[in-house]
Coordinates of C-alpha atoms in Angstrom, one line a residue:
M700 CA 90.7 73.1 93.9
Q701 CA 87.8 74.5 91.9
E702 CA 87.9 78.3 91.6
M703 CA 84.9 80.1 93.3
L704 CA 84.0 83.1 91.2
P705 CA 82.9 86.2 93.3
Q706 CA 79.1 86.8 93.4
F707 CA 78.2 90.3 92.4
A708 CA 75.5 91.9 94.5
G709 CA 74.2 95.3 95.5
A710 CA 72.8 96.5 92.2
G711 CA 69.2 95.7 93.0
S712 CA 66.6 97.4 95.1
S713 CA 67.0 97.4 98.9
S714 CA 63.7 95.6 99.3
T715 CA 64.7 92.6 97.3
V716 CA 68.4 92.3 97.3
A717 CA 69.2 91.6 101.0
Q718 CA 67.9 88.0 101.0
D719 CA 69.9 87.1 97.9
E720 CA 73.0 88.6 99.4
L721 CA 72.5 86.7 102.6
S722 CA 72.2 83.5 100.7
S723 CA 75.6 84.1 99.0
L724 CA 77.1 85.0 102.4
K725 CA 75.7 81.9 104.1
A726 CA 77.2 79.7 101.4
G727 CA 80.7 81.2 102.2
Y728 CA 81.3 82.3 98.6
P729 CA 83.7 85.2 97.8
M730 CA 81.5 88.1 96.8
V731 CA 81.4 91.8 96.0
W732 CA 78.7 93.9 97.6
Q733 CA 78.2 97.4 96.2
N734 CA 76.8 99.4 99.2
I735 CA 73.1 100.2 98.4
R736 CA 73.1 102.6 101.3
W737 CA 76.0 104.7 100.0
R738 CA 75.5 108.5 100.0
P739 CA 77.8 111.3 98.7
F740 CA 80.2 112.3 101.5
V741 CA 78.5 115.7 102.1
E742 CA 75.3 113.9 102.9
A743 CA 76.7 111.0 104.8
V744 CA 78.9 113.1 107.1
V745 CA 75.8 114.8 108.5
H746 CA 74.7 111.5 110.0
A747 CA 78.1 110.8 111.7
S748 CA 78.9 111.9 115.2
I749 CA 82.6 112.3 114.2
T750 CA 83.2 115.6 112.4
E751 CA 85.8 116.9 110.0
S752 CA 86.9 119.3 112.8
D753 CA 87.6 116.2 115.0
V754 CA 89.8 114.8 112.2
E755 CA 91.7 118.1 112.0
A756 CA 92.2 118.2 115.7
A757 CA 93.5 114.6 115.7
A758 CA 96.0 115.5 113.0
A759 CA 97.2 118.5 115.1
S760 CA 97.6 116.1 118.1
W761 CA 99.6 113.7 116.1
I762 CA 102.0 116.5 115.0
S763 CA 102.3 117.7 118.7
Y764 CA 103.2 114.1 119.8
R765 CA 106.2 113.7 117.4
A766 CA 108.8 114.8 119.9
V767 CA 107.3 112.3 122.4
L768 CA 107.4 109.4 120.0
A769 CA 111.0 110.2 119.0
D770 CA 111.9 110.2 122.7
L771 CA 110.1 107.0 123.6
F772 CA 111.3 104.9 120.6
P773 CA 114.8 106.2 119.6
G774 CA 116.2 104.4 116.5
E775 CA 112.8 102.9 115.7
V776 CA 110.8 106.1 115.2
P777 CA 112.8 108.7 113.1
E778 CA 113.9 112.0 114.7
S779 CA 111.1 113.7 112.9
G780 CA 108.7 111.7 115.1
V781 CA 106.5 110.8 112.1
I782 CA 105.0 107.3 112.2
D783 CA 104.3 106.2 108.6
S784 CA 105.0 103.5 106.0
K785 CA 106.2 103.5 102.5
L786 CA 103.9 103.6 99.4
A787 CA 105.3 100.9 97.1
D788 CA 104.4 100.5 93.4
I789 CA 103.2 96.8 93.0
S790 CA 101.7 97.2 89.5
S791 CA 103.9 94.4 88.2
I792 CA 102.7 92.0 91.0
A793 CA 99.0 93.0 90.5
G794 CA 99.2 92.8 86.7
R795 CA 97.5 96.2 86.4
K796 CA 98.8 99.8 86.2
N797 CA 98.7 102.2 89.0
V798 CA 98.5 99.8 91.9
F799 CA 100.3 100.7 95.1
L800 CA 100.8 98.9 98.5
K801 CA 100.6 101.0 101.7
A802 CA 103.2 99.1 103.7
D803 CA 101.8 99.3 107.2
H804 CA 103.3 95.9 107.9
D805 CA 106.5 97.9 108.4
L806 CA 104.9 100.6 110.6
A807 CA 107.0 101.5 113.6
I808 CA 106.0 100.3 117.1
G809 CA 103.5 97.6 116.1
S810 CA 104.3 96.4 112.5
S811 CA 100.6 96.8 111.8
I812 CA 98.0 99.4 111.0
K813 CA 96.8 99.1 114.6
A814 CA 99.7 101.3 115.7
R815 CA 98.0 104.2 114.1
G816 CA 95.1 103.9 116.5
G817 CA 96.6 102.2 119.5
V818 CA 99.6 104.5 119.9
F819 CA 97.4 107.6 119.5
E820 CA 94.9 106.6 122.2
V821 CA 97.6 105.8 124.7
L822 CA 99.3 109.1 124.0
Q823 CA 96.0 111.0 124.3
H824 CA 95.4 109.4 127.7
A825 CA 98.9 110.1 128.9
D826 CA 98.4 113.7 127.8
D827 CA 95.2 113.9 129.8
R828 CA 97.0 112.6 132.9
A829 CA 99.8 115.1 132.5
A830 CA 97.2 117.9 132.3
L831 CA 95.5 116.6 135.5
D832 CA 98.9 116.6 137.3
G833 CA 99.8 120.0 136.0
I834 CA 102.7 118.6 133.9
S835 CA 103.7 119.5 130.4
F836 CA 103.4 116.5 128.0
D837 CA 106.8 117.3 126.5
P838 CA 110.0 115.2 126.9
A839 CA 112.1 118.4 126.7
T840 CA 110.8 119.6 130.1
S841 CA 112.1 118.8 133.5
D842 CA 108.7 117.4 134.4
W843 CA 108.9 114.5 132.0
A844 CA 110.5 112.0 134.4
R845 CA 108.0 112.9 137.1
L846 CA 105.1 112.2 134.7
R847 CA 106.4 108.8 133.7
S848 CA 106.9 108.0 137.4
N849 CA 103.3 109.0 138.1
L850 CA 102.0 106.8 135.3
K851 CA 103.5 103.7 136.9
A852 CA 100.5 103.6 139.3
R853 CA 98.0 103.4 136.4
R854 CA 96.9 100.7 134.0
I855 CA 96.0 100.5 130.4
V856 CA 93.6 97.6 129.6
V857 CA 92.7 96.4 126.1
G858 CA 91.1 93.4 124.4
S859 CA 92.4 92.2 121.0
T860 CA 93.3 89.3 118.7
G861 CA 96.9 90.5 118.9
N862 CA 98.0 93.4 116.8
L863 CA 96.2 96.2 118.7
A864 CA 97.3 94.8 122.0
Y865 CA 100.9 94.9 121.0
S866 CA 101.0 98.5 119.9
V867 CA 99.0 99.6 122.9
A868 CA 101.2 97.6 125.3
R869 CA 104.5 98.8 123.8
T870 CA 103.4 102.4 124.0
A871 CA 102.0 102.0 127.5
R872 CA 105.1 100.4 128.9
A873 CA 107.4 103.0 127.3
L874 CA 105.4 105.7 129.1
G875 CA 105.5 103.9 132.4
F876 CA 101.9 102.5 132.5
Q877 CA 101.2 99.0 133.6
A878 CA 99.3 97.1 130.9
E879 CA 96.8 94.3 130.8
V880 CA 95.8 92.7 127.6
H881 CA 93.0 90.2 127.0
I882 CA 93.5 88.1 123.9
S883 CA 91.1 85.8 122.1
A884 CA 91.6 82.2 121.1
D885 CA 92.3 83.5 117.5
A886 CA 95.6 85.1 118.6
T887 CA 98.6 83.2 117.2
P888 CA 101.3 81.7 119.4
F889 CA 103.8 84.3 118.1
K890 CA 101.6 87.2 118.9
K891 CA 101.0 85.8 122.4
A892 CA 104.7 85.3 123.0
R893 CA 105.7 88.8 122.0
L894 CA 103.2 90.3 124.4
V895 CA 104.6 88.3 127.3
E896 CA 108.1 89.6 126.4
L897 CA 106.8 93.2 127.1
D898 CA 106.3 92.4 130.8
V899 CA 102.5 93.0 130.6
Q900 CA 99.7 91.0 132.1
V901 CA 98.4 88.7 129.4
V902 CA 95.0 87.1 129.9
E903 CA 94.1 84.4 127.4
H904 CA 90.5 83.5 126.6
S905 CA 89.1 80.4 125.1
G906 CA 86.5 82.3 123.2
D907 CA 86.5 84.8 120.3
Y908 CA 87.4 88.4 119.9
K909 CA 84.1 89.7 121.5
E910 CA 84.7 87.6 124.6
A911 CA 88.2 89.1 125.0
V912 CA 87.0 92.7 124.6
A913 CA 84.1 92.1 127.0
A914 CA 86.5 90.7 129.6
A915 CA 88.8 93.7 129.2
R916 CA 85.8 96.0 129.7
K917 CA 84.8 94.3 133.0
S918 CA 88.4 94.3 134.3
A919 CA 88.8 98.1 133.7
A920 CA 85.5 98.9 135.3
R921 CA 86.7 97.3 138.6
D922 CA 89.7 99.6 138.9
D923 CA 89.6 103.4 139.2
A924 CA 93.3 103.5 138.1
A925 CA 92.6 101.6 134.9
Y926 CA 91.9 103.1 131.4
L927 CA 90.1 101.0 128.9
I928 CA 90.9 101.1 125.2
D929 CA 87.7 99.8 123.7
D930 CA 88.3 98.5 120.2
E931 CA 84.5 98.3 119.6
S932 CA 83.6 101.9 120.5
S933 CA 86.6 104.2 120.8
S934 CA 86.5 107.5 119.0
R935 CA 90.2 108.0 119.8
L936 CA 91.2 104.9 118.0
F937 CA 89.0 105.9 115.1
L938 CA 90.6 109.4 114.9
G939 CA 94.1 108.0 115.3
Y940 CA 93.5 105.9 112.2
S941 CA 92.1 108.8 110.3
Y942 CA 95.4 110.6 110.2
G943 CA 96.8 107.9 107.9
A944 CA 94.6 109.3 105.1
R945 CA 96.4 112.6 105.2
L946 CA 99.8 110.9 105.1
L947 CA 98.7 108.8 102.1
A948 CA 97.4 112.0 100.3
D949 CA 100.9 113.5 100.8
Q950 CA 102.6 110.5 99.4
L951 CA 100.3 110.4 96.3
A952 CA 101.0 114.1 95.7
S953 CA 104.7 113.6 96.0
R954 CA 104.4 111.0 93.2
G955 CA 102.6 113.5 91.1
I956 CA 99.3 111.5 91.3
S957 CA 96.3 113.7 91.1
I958 CA 92.9 112.5 92.4
D959 CA 89.8 114.0 90.7
E960 CA 86.6 113.0 89.0
N961 CA 88.5 111.6 85.9
H962 CA 91.4 110.1 88.0
P963 CA 89.7 108.4 90.9
L964 CA 91.3 106.6 93.8
V965 CA 90.3 103.1 95.2
V966 CA 91.6 102.1 98.6
Y967 CA 91.2 98.4 99.7
L968 CA 91.0 98.1 103.5
P969 CA 91.1 94.8 105.4
C970 CA 88.3 94.9 108.0
G971 CA 88.0 93.1 111.4
V972 CA 85.7 94.9 113.9
G973 CA 85.9 98.0 111.6
G974 CA 87.7 100.7 113.5
A975 CA 90.8 101.0 111.4
P976 CA 89.2 100.9 108.0
S977 CA 86.4 103.2 109.2
G978 CA 88.8 105.8 110.5
L979 CA 90.8 105.8 107.3
T980 CA 87.6 105.9 105.2
F981 CA 86.4 109.0 107.0
G982 CA 89.8 110.6 106.6
L983 CA 90.0 109.7 102.9
K984 CA 86.5 110.9 102.1
A985 CA 87.2 114.2 104.0
I986 CA 90.2 114.8 101.6
F987 CA 89.1 113.3 98.3
G988 CA 85.3 113.3 98.7
D989 CA 83.5 111.0 96.3
D990 CA 86.5 110.7 94.0
C991 CA 87.8 108.1 96.4
A992 CA 86.1 104.6 96.8
C993 CA 86.7 102.8 100.0
V994 CA 86.4 99.0 99.8
F995 CA 86.2 96.9 103.0
V996 CA 87.8 93.4 102.7
E997 CA 86.8 90.5 104.9
P998 CA 87.2 86.7 105.1
T999 CA 84.3 84.7 103.7
Q1000 CA 83.6 83.2 107.2
S1001 CA 84.0 86.5 109.1
P1002 CA 82.3 89.2 107.1
C1003 CA 81.0 91.0 110.1
F1004 CA 80.9 94.5 108.7
L1005 CA 79.1 93.3 105.5
V1006 CA 76.6 91.4 107.6
Q1007 CA 75.9 94.4 109.7
L1008 CA 75.4 96.7 106.7
I1009 CA 73.1 94.2 104.9
S1010 CA 71.0 93.8 108.1
G1011 CA 70.3 97.5 108.2
K1012 CA 69.9 97.2 112.0
N1013 CA 71.2 99.5 114.7
K1014 CA 72.0 96.6 117.1
P1015 CA 74.8 94.1 116.6
T1016 CA 74.3 91.3 114.1
S1017 CA 76.7 88.4 114.2
V1018 CA 78.1 86.2 111.5
Y1019 CA 77.0 83.3 113.7
D1020 CA 73.4 84.5 113.1
I1021 CA 73.6 83.5 109.4
G1022 CA 75.4 80.2 110.0
L1023 CA 79.0 81.2 109.4
N1024 CA 81.7 80.0 111.8
N1025 CA 84.1 82.9 112.1
K1026 CA 87.0 80.5 111.5
T1027 CA 89.8 82.0 109.3
I1028 CA 93.5 82.0 109.0
A1029 CA 93.3 85.8 109.0
D1030 CA 93.4 86.1 112.8
G1031 CA 93.3 89.8 112.8
L1032 CA 90.0 89.7 110.9
A1033 CA 88.4 86.9 113.0
V1034 CA 85.6 89.1 114.4
P1035 CA 81.9 87.9 114.6
S1036 CA 80.2 91.3 115.0
A1037 CA 81.2 94.8 113.7
S1038 CA 81.6 97.9 115.8
I1039 CA 78.3 99.6 115.8
F1040 CA 80.1 102.9 116.4
A1041 CA 82.2 102.4 113.2
V1042 CA 79.1 101.4 111.2
A1043 CA 77.3 104.6 112.5
Q1044 CA 80.2 106.8 111.3
V1045 CA 80.8 105.3 107.8
G1046 CA 78.0 102.9 107.0
E1047 CA 76.9 105.3 104.3
M1048 CA 80.4 106.2 103.1
V1049 CA 81.8 102.7 102.4
D1050 CA 81.5 102.0 98.7
A1051 CA 81.7 98.2 98.7
C1052 CA 82.6 95.2 100.7
V1053 CA 84.5 92.2 99.2
T1054 CA 84.9 88.8 100.8
V1055 CA 88.0 86.8 100.1
A1056 CA 88.6 83.1 100.8
D1057 CA 91.4 81.9 103.1
A1058 CA 93.2 80.1 100.2
E1059 CA 93.4 83.2 98.2
M1060 CA 94.8 85.2 101.1
L1061 CA 97.5 82.5 101.6
K1062 CA 98.4 82.5 97.9
L1063 CA 98.7 86.3 97.8
S1064 CA 100.6 86.4 101.1
A1065 CA 103.2 84.0 99.5
K1066 CA 103.3 86.0 96.3
L1067 CA 103.8 89.3 98.1
G1068 CA 106.5 87.7 100.3
E1069 CA 108.4 86.5 97.2
H1070 CA 108.6 90.1 96.1
G1071 CA 109.9 91.5 99.4
F1072 CA 106.6 92.3 101.2
P1073 CA 106.3 89.9 104.2
V1074 CA 102.6 90.4 105.0
E1075 CA 100.2 88.3 107.0
P1076 CA 97.1 86.8 105.3
S1077 CA 94.9 89.5 106.7
A1078 CA 97.0 92.1 104.9
A1079 CA 97.1 90.1 101.7
S1080 CA 93.3 90.0 101.5
A1081 CA 93.4 93.6 100.3
L1082 CA 95.1 92.6 97.1
G1083 CA 92.6 89.8 96.7
A1084 CA 89.7 92.3 96.5
L1085 CA 91.1 94.4 93.7
E1086 CA 90.1 92.5 90.6
P1087 CA 86.7 91.4 91.9
F1088 CA 85.9 95.0 92.8
V1089 CA 87.0 96.4 89.4
K1090 CA 85.1 93.7 87.6
S1091 CA 82.0 94.5 89.6
C1092 CA 82.3 98.2 88.9
G1093 CA 82.7 97.5 85.2
Y1094 CA 79.2 96.0 85.1
H1095 CA 77.6 98.4 87.5
F1096 CA 74.5 100.4 86.6
D1097 CA 75.9 103.6 88.2
E1098 CA 78.3 105.6 86.1
R1099 CA 80.0 106.9 89.2
K1100 CA 80.9 103.3 90.1
R1101 CA 82.1 102.5 86.6
R1102 CA 84.7 105.1 86.5
F1103 CA 86.6 103.3 89.3
A1104 CA 87.2 100.5 86.8
T1105 CA 88.9 102.6 84.2
A1106 CA 92.6 102.8 83.4
N1107 CA 92.8 106.3 84.9
S1108 CA 92.1 105.0 88.4
T1109 CA 94.7 104.6 91.1
H1110 CA 94.5 101.6 93.4
V1111 CA 96.0 101.4 96.9
V1112 CA 95.9 98.1 98.8
W1113 CA 96.5 98.7 102.5
S1114 CA 98.9 96.1 104.0
T1115 CA 97.8 95.9 107.6
G1116 CA 100.2 93.5 109.3
K1117 CA 103.5 91.8 109.0
S1118 CA 104.1 88.1 108.4
T1119 CA 105.1 86.1 111.5
P1120 CA 106.6 82.6 112.1
D1121 CA 103.0 81.4 112.4
T1122 CA 102.3 82.8 108.9
L1123 CA 105.2 80.9 107.5
K1124 CA 103.9 77.7 109.0
L1125 CA 100.5 78.3 107.4
L1126 CA 102.1 79.0 104.0
L1127 CA 104.1 75.8 104.1
E1128 CA 101.1 73.7 105.1
F1129 CA 99.1 75.4 102.3
A1130 CA 101.9 74.7 99.8
T1131 CA 102.1 71.1 100.8
Q1132 CA 98.4 70.5 100.6
N1133 CA 98.0 72.3 97.2
R1134 CA 101.4 71.4 95.7
V1135 CA 102.4 75.0 95.0
G1136 CA 105.6 76.8 95.5
V1137 CA 106.0 79.3 98.4

């Protein structure tokens, strides 16, 4: 197979570069796009509806929910009630110093980054219901059993390609809620099966992610006892994800890693509809400011966030509009249109977008698996963006960008989901077709 070298874009003027970038995108080439709409955080945050105070409040809520999580998931969530993943040094795998993997594929409750948002929003809604019933949202009180009994009459509804639905459904069922999940055709057989095992209503759709989310929205609107978790526009999901930035900052500090102008941080974030990477980006920028670069990573056939940013429009733009097919083995990233809400929050904060081919994701998924990190292709895409981004920064006209390519920078690739039996099947097929070892 002939190697496709990434196309470097974004260094020209906004009036001339968009068409060239769209041409590269339409061809399905891996590419790096340096965000021409980027602004310093202090300027960009003014244009967002989410505030730094909102992020602080979400962090306080996460802390207050620790006892609840320890009670709901004993043995899985530690007694401390903290849901987080390890930060592993993978410099030897990446072939570059100071490269770490944020192992959300081992995150409690969902084995994916989606637990950070999904669990948080379910807990927030349960907390709201407790307040309406005059009950303390605290498992140590005598009212706890009564609250869970009351919640049995209520439903949580969500649309997803699989991972978000699982974390939402597990948390909902643990609290006593009924749960209804709408899944797209991109959801893998394993992810469908594990949802069924949770005793939730699973509604399969023959269409893509947007169809599943739209169906969930309609279903929830018909039932006063239903609460919709809307992956395309939920501020609670966004804020739930943002707390992961603070936990990462603590882990870096515990390793003695300082982030400043001369020692910048680059975080590579796989991106589907955009909620998770956007929430983390906001949280990271609030902590590290412009000394942290946030890179969104998408499949070459499903770069919905990149397409939306390049379009410059305030209404949804689809990958179908530029001739792409939204077909990718990265099922968690198979999304045709980005969240306009997420774009509105961080469209001027994202430093770059990188697209990665399916074959590269599979190769890196196998490589990481060999070293004890069983990640799905969506998660492996983050590592696939590292070298193209660094190379692009090295040639960039902006000195601020070039510093991210120096040996003093720290790189974190965010592993967003765990490998499944379906992943193993894909890896074996890939190995057979390309005659490589897995």
